[in-house]
Amino acid sequence: MRWLLPIVLLHGAMSLCADEVVRITWKTAHAAPPPEFRPPASDLLPMFRLALNTLPESAIVALALSQPSLLSLTPAQAAKMRPLVAERYTQISSSPAYSGVESALPYCFAEKHPLEGLALVHVPDGADARTPVLLFLHGYGGSFLWYQHLLAEHFGNSIIICPAYGINTSTISGEYVEECVQAVGARLGRPMLKPVLMGLSAGGFGACDIYTRHPERFDRLICIAAYPPEDLLEKFPRVAKAAFIAGGEEHFVKSGDFARRIGKLRQLAPLTQQFTVPQADHFFLLTHTALTMARLREWLPRP
């Protein structure tokens, strides 16, 4: 990957002297293709793209939640999400590090196939070669800023890398993720620890695929609101460090499929861990934040 270093586009000075969010791009042939929708979502897409270029992310997300088909949500799910996400954007607006950050959503909903990759990176004050690294793959719908803001609130001592990859990271490639890590290392100008690979929902499935292909690149795997795909179970190495957290009301949990898959995976990779959030659905990261973050903190490596 030595060819990558001279083409990374650097933003700002090389030295970082306070908590900040850095926007990083790099040349790539592995970016996600433009998103495609069926009616009625496809009919809304031109208006939505126009809004992406004129409105702040908080307003864009509010617009998307008013038209749930854009995010593949039901009206009931969108109604539940709306006040929770709005509160998160209220906190972002008063954050010195996040209030002025440019949204990644225009990139995720690009009309043409991007020729560059994009990542937003939270860099804590005093970060060095020993700082923990968390690489987060977003869920369906795009790389929302509130994902990273929430993680930084609880794991602010970590470098948090959030690559943007269209609207569906279930198909993200290992090449794109590796390019992203290399670009971040070039931006920081120093070596980094192996990242923890964390994926949410669709990103959890993408993370499973990447981890089973390249387990040596990551410290461990953490999947949120996702489960190990059947065709990947036997591809986990025996020494894999993998953990899965899901809401107790998820259909795959209530059916027993989650427990069955985790049980099978534990036979192949004994270090596998799992936790079910009681009385929680797919959006427990927002509805049961304290319990979720406490469990994630137990699974993350100690600094």
Short mmCIF file of N, CA and C in Angstrom, two decimals, residues 88 99 136 144-145 202 238 243 259 297:
data_model
loop_
_atom_site.label_atom_id
_atom_site.label_comp_id
_atom_site.label_asym_id
_atom_site.label_seq_id
_atom_site.Cartn_x
_atom_site.Cartn_y
_atom_site.Cartn_z
N ARG A 88 -29.63 14.02 19.79
CA ARG A 88 -28.21 13.83 19.50
C ARG A 88 -27.66 15.00 18.69
N SER A 99 -19.50 20.50 15.94
CA SER A 99 -20.52 21.43 15.44
C SER A 99 -20.24 21.92 14.02
N PHE A 136 -15.35 2.00 12.73
CA PHE A 136 -16.80 1.79 12.81
C PHE A 136 -17.43 1.80 11.42
N PHE A 144 -24.01 8.71 9.25
CA PHE A 144 -24.56 9.83 10.01
C PHE A 144 -23.54 10.29 11.06
N LEU A 145 -23.45 11.58 11.23
CA LEU A 145 -22.49 12.15 12.16
C LEU A 145 -22.79 11.74 13.60
N ALA A 202 -26.35 -3.29 9.12
CA ALA A 202 -25.74 -3.70 7.85
C ALA A 202 -24.22 -3.71 7.96
N ARG A 238 -10.14 -20.04 14.82
CA ARG A 238 -10.39 -20.53 16.17
C ARG A 238 -9.99 -19.50 17.22
N ALA A 243 -17.57 -10.50 19.26
CA ALA A 243 -18.65 -10.27 20.21
C ALA A 243 -19.85 -9.70 19.47
N ALA A 259 -29.20 -17.19 19.12
CA ALA A 259 -28.55 -18.10 20.06
C ALA A 259 -27.96 -19.31 19.35
N ARG A 297 -17.86 -1.47 26.45
CA ARG A 297 -16.64 -1.11 27.18
C ARG A 297 -15.97 -2.36 27.75
#
